[in-house]
XYZ file of C-alpha atoms in Angstrom:
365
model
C -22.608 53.922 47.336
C -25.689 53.789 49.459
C -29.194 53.975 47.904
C -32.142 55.506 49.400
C -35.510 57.352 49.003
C -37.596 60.207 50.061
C -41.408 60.222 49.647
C -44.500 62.384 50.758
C -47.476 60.764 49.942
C -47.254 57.819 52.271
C -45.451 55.639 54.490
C -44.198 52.726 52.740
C -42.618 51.397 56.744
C -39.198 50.252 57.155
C -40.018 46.585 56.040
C -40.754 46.558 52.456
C -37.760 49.659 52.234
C -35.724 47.323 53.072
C -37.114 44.513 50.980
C -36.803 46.509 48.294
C -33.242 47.290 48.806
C -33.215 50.775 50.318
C -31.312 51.538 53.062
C -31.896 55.060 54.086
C -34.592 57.867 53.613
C -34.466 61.517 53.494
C -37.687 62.605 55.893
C -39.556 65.600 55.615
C -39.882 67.470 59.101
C -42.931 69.417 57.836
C -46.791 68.628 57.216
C -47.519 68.255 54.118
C -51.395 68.644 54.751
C -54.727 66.400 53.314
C -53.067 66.335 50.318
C -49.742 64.762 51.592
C -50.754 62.842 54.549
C -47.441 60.768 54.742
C -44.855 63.856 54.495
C -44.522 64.583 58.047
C -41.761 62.253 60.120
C -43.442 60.709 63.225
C -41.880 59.115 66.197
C -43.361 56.066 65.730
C -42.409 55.846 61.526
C -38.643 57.403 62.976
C -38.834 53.850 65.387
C -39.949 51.415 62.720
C -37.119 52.892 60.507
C -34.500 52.404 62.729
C -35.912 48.717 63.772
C -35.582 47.628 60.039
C -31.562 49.336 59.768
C -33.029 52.513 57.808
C -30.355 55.473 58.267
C -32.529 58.954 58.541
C -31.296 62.073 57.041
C -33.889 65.392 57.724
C -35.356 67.750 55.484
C -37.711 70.743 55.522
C -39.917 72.312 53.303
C -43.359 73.967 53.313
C -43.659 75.336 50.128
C -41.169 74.973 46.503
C -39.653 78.783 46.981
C -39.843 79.421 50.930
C -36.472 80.080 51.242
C -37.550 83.539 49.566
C -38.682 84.893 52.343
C -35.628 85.304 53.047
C -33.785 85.780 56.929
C -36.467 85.709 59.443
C -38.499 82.924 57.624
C -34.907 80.505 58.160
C -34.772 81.309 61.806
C -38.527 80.179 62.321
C -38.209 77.138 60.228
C -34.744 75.977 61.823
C -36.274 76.110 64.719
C -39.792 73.810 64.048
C -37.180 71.707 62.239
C -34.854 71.061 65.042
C -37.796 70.348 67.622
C -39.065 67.831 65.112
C -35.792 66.066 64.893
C -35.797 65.707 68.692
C -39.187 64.448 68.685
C -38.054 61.858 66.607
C -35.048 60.673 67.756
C -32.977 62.937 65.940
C -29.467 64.679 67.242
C -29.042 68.285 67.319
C -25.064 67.400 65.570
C -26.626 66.391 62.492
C -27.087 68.633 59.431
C -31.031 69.735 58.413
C -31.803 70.146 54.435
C -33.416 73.321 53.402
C -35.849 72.996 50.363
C -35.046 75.033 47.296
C -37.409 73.494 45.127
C -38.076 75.593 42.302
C -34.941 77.280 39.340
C -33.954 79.444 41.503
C -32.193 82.533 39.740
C -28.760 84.603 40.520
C -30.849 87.679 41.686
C -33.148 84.721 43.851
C -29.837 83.626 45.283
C -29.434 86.437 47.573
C -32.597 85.760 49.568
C -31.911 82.346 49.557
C -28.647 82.785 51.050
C -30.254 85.136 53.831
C -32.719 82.411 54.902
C -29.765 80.071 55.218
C -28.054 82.336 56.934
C -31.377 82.712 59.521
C -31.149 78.768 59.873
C -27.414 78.824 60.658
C -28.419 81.194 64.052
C -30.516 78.065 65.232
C -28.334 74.992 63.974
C -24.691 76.221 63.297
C -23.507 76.684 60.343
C -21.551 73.323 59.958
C -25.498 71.768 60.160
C -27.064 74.093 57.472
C -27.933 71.867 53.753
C -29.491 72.753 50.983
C -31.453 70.942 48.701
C -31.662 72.237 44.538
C -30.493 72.370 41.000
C -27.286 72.701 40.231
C -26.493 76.739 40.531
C -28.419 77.081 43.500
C -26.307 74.761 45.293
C -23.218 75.486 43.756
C -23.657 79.421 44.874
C -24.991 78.067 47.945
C -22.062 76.325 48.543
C -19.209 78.712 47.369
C -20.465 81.400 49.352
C -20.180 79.711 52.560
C -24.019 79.415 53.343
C -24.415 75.986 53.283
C -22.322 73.196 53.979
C -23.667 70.379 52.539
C -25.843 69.428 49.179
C -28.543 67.510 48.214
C -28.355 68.260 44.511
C -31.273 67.119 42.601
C -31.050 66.236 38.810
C -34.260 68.853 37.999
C -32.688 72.531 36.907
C -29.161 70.755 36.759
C -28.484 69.402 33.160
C -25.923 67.538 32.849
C -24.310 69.461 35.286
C -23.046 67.175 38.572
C -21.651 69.485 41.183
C -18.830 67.330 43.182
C -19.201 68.543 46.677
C -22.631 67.325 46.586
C -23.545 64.705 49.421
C -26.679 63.078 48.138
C -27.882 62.940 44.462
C -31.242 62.669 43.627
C -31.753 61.001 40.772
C -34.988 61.461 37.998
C -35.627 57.285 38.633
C -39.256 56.578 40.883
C -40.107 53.446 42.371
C -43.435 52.528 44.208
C -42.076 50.484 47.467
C -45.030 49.765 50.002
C -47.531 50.947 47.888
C -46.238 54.720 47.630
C -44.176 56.157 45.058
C -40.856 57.127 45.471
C -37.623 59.251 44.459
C -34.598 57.306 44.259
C -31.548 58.917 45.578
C -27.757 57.824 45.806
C -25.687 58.607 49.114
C -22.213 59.425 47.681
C -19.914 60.186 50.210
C -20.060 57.922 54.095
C -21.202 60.731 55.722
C -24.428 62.696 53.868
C -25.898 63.683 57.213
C -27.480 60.761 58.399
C -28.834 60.570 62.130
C -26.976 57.245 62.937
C -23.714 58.132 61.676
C -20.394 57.652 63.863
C -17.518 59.482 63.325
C -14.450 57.518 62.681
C -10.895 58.966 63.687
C -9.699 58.238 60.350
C -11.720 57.089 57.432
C -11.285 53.752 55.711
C -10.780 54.781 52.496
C -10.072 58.759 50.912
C -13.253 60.091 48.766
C -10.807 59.110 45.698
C -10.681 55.316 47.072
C -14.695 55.748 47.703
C -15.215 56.756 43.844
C -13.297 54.023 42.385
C -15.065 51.142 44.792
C -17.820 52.581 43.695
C -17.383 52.499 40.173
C -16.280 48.481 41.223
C -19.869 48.277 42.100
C -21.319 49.226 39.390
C -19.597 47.042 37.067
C -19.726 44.255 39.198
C -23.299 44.565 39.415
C -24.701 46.731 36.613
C -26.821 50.463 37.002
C -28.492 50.843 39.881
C -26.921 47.066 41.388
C -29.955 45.604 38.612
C -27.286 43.755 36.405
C -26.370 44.133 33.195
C -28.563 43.729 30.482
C -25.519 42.686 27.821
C -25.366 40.347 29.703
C -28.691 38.576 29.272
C -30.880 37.613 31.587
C -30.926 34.309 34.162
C -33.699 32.117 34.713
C -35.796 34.494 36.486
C -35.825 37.038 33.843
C -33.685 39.357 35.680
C -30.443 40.646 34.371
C -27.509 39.198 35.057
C -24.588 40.599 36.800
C -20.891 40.415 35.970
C -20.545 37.245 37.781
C -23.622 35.809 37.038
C -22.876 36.312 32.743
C -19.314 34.604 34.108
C -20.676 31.909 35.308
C -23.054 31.468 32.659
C -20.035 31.690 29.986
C -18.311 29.306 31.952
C -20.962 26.673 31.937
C -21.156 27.150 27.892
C -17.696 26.598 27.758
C -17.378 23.411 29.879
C -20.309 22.280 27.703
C -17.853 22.771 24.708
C -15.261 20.683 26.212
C -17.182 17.763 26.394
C -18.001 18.284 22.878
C -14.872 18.663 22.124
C -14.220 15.322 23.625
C -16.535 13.316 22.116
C -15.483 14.333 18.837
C -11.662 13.543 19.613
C -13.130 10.288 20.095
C -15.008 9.730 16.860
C -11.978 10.899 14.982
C -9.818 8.368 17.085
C -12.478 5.899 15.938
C -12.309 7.128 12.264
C -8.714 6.626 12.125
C -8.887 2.847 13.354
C -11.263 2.271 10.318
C -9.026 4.414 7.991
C -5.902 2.670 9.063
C -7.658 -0.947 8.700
C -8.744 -0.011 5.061
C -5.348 1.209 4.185
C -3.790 -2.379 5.160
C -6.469 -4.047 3.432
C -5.773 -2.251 0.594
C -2.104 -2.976 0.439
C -2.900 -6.886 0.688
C -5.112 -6.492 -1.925
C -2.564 -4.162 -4.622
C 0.179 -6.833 -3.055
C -2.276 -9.556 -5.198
C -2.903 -7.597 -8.160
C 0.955 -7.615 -9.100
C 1.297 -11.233 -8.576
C -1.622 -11.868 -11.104
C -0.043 -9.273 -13.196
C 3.021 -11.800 -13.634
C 3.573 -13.397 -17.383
C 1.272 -15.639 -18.359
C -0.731 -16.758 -21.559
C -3.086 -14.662 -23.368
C -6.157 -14.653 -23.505
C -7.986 -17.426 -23.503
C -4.918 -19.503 -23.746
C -4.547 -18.335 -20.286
C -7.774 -20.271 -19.393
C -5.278 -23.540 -19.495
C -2.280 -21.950 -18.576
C -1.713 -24.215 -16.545
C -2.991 -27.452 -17.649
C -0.962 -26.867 -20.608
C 2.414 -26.880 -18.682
C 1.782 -29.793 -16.960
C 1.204 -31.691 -20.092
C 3.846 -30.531 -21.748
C 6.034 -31.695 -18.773
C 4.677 -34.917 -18.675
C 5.143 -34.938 -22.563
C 8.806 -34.332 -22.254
C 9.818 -36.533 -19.798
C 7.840 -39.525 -21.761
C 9.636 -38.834 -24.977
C 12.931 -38.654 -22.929
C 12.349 -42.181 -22.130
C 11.768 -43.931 -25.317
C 14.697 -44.807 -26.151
C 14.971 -47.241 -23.611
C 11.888 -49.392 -24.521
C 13.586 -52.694 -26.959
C 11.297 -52.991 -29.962
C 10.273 -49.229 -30.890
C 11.478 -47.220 -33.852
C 15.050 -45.997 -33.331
C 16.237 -48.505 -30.210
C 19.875 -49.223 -29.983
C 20.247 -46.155 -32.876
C 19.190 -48.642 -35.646
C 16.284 -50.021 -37.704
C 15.434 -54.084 -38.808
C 15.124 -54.780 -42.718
C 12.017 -56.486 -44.132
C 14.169 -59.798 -44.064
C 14.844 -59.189 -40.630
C 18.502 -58.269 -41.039
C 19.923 -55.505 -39.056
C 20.514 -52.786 -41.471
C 21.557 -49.109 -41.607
C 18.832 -46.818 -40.140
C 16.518 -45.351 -42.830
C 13.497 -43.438 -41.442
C 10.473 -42.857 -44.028
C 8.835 -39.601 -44.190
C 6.445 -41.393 -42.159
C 8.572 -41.760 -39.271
C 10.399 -38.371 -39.781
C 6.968 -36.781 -39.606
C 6.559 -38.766 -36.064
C 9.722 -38.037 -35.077
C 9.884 -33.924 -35.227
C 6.014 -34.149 -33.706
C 7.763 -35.715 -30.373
C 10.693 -33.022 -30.577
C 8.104 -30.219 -31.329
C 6.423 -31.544 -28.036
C 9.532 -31.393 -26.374
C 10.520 -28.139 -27.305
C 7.161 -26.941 -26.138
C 7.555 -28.506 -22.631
C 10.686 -27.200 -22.133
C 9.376 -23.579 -22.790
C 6.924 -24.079 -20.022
């Protein structure tokens, strides 16, 4: 799809069309008088065009319902038309647009269709356009009087008539300082002065429609981007590749998130790990000191207590041995200091089961 304009109040020049993005015009071939001083197509605008890549497509209207006049007013018209177009730079093999600019009605169709026919004397009928609403051109059309369309969106609907060439479109835009229709080229050839035949096209219409369509949702209505999207930096919106791109960036953002906080939970785990051992030394200590032992506060000298009693023991166990105590050699002296049988007094029974009691004790621990 090609975009272009067509204007009559000025001459926005070939430059700032082409800065703005347009890339053909549809030129009036008429005066437009003091009140539209730019409608007319010069030479010299037709050269500054053409310098800045600006395809050309012709046009001609004097007033919104001339075609009414029916036969004789087409021949006359063709004719200042076609000189114009020469004047310019034009080629007599290239189809002229005939203005009906008004809602043109079935009984209007029949002088409409005579002044076509009274253009088609002058330029051939394969060279004979018309420019309207929807019925005009579609009865145009499929009674052989014209042969291509420039189907405007005024006195249409919704109504889009398929064999149409060029669709202009209700969107304006000033370019240049003057405002301007915007209009949509939608087949290669919509009668454009610089157009070459090919022997056979690149694509069929069908291929056309569908890279088209590609277009448009590559880079949004109009080629402005989408404004789902969002919009970039500069506040404009973004297209399908540009909101990729953004989405990408987001996402590679994320990763590195992501990342980071693999690491901290890497680092979490060392600590948790660490704790857990610690905390199996430290249950490993509690059951030792859970062991048997005294109670409280016996356990205070737990184990003082069995030392003593060991020493204890082992000092009873070798009394016997010392000549001269109680109980050597199994026997006990007489107050006359004869040897007698051993008789213990309760004093020495007392002493005696104190030492065993000790013993006993020690032997515990």
């Amino acid at each position: 799809m090609r975009f272009g304009l067509d204007y009559a109040a000025g001459r926005p020049g070939g430059a700032a069309i082409r800065a703005a993005g347009y890339d053909f015009v549809v030129r009036y071939l008429s005066d437009g008088g003091p009140s539209l001083p730019g409608k007319l197509l010069t030479p010299s605008e037709a050269n500054d065009l053409r310098a800045h890549g600006i395809s050309l497509v012709s046009n001609w209207e004097t007033t919104a319902a001339r075609m009414l006049d029916g036969y004789g007013a087409g021949i006359v018209d063709a004719r200042a038309a076609l000189a114009q177009v020469l004047r310019c730079g034009g080629r007599v093999d290239r189809p002229i647009y005939f203005s009906a600019d008004f809602d043109a009605t079935q009984q209007d169709q029949l002088r409409v269709n005579a002044y076509l026919d009274g253009a088609a004397t002058v330029l051939g009928r394969a060279n004979v356009g018309i420019y309207g609403g929807y019925w005009v051109v579609r009865r145009a059309l499929d009674a052989g009087y014209a042969t291509w369309a420039w189907q405007t969106d005024a006195w249409s609907g919704t109504n889009v008539e398929t064999r149409r060439a060029i669709h202009q479109t209700r969107r304006q835009v000033t370019v240049g300082g003057v405002r301007c229709d915007v209009n949509e080229a939608e087949t290669i050839d919509f009668g454009q002065w610089d157009f070459v035949e090919q022997e056979e096209p690149d694509v069929t219409p069908e291929q056309e429609a569908v890279l088209r369509d590609i277009q448009i949702q590559l880079r949004g209505p109009d080629l402005s981007g989408w404004p789902q999207l969002g919009a970039d930096a500069d506040g404009r919106n973004r297209t399908l590749v540009d909101g990729l791109a953004a989405a990408l960036t987001r996402i590679a953002a994320l990763e590195r998130e992501s990342v980071e906080l693999r690491t901290q939970v890497g680092e979490l785990r060392t600590e948790i790990s660490e704790l857990e051992a610690t905390t199996a030394e430290l249950t490993e200590q509690v059951e030792r000191w859970n062991g048997r032992h005294w109670p409280w506060p016996l356990s205070l000298i737990e184990g003082p207590a069995a030392l003593v009693g060991e020493q204890l023991a082992r000092l009873e166990a070798l009394l016997p041995d010392f000549p001269g105590l109680p109980g050597h050699d199994g026997e006990r002296r007489a107050p006359g200091g004869d040897a007698g049988p051993t008789a213990l007094t309760s004093k020495d029974r007392t002493h005696t089961g104190a030492i065993d009691e000790r013993a006993r004790l020690g032997e515990r621990e």
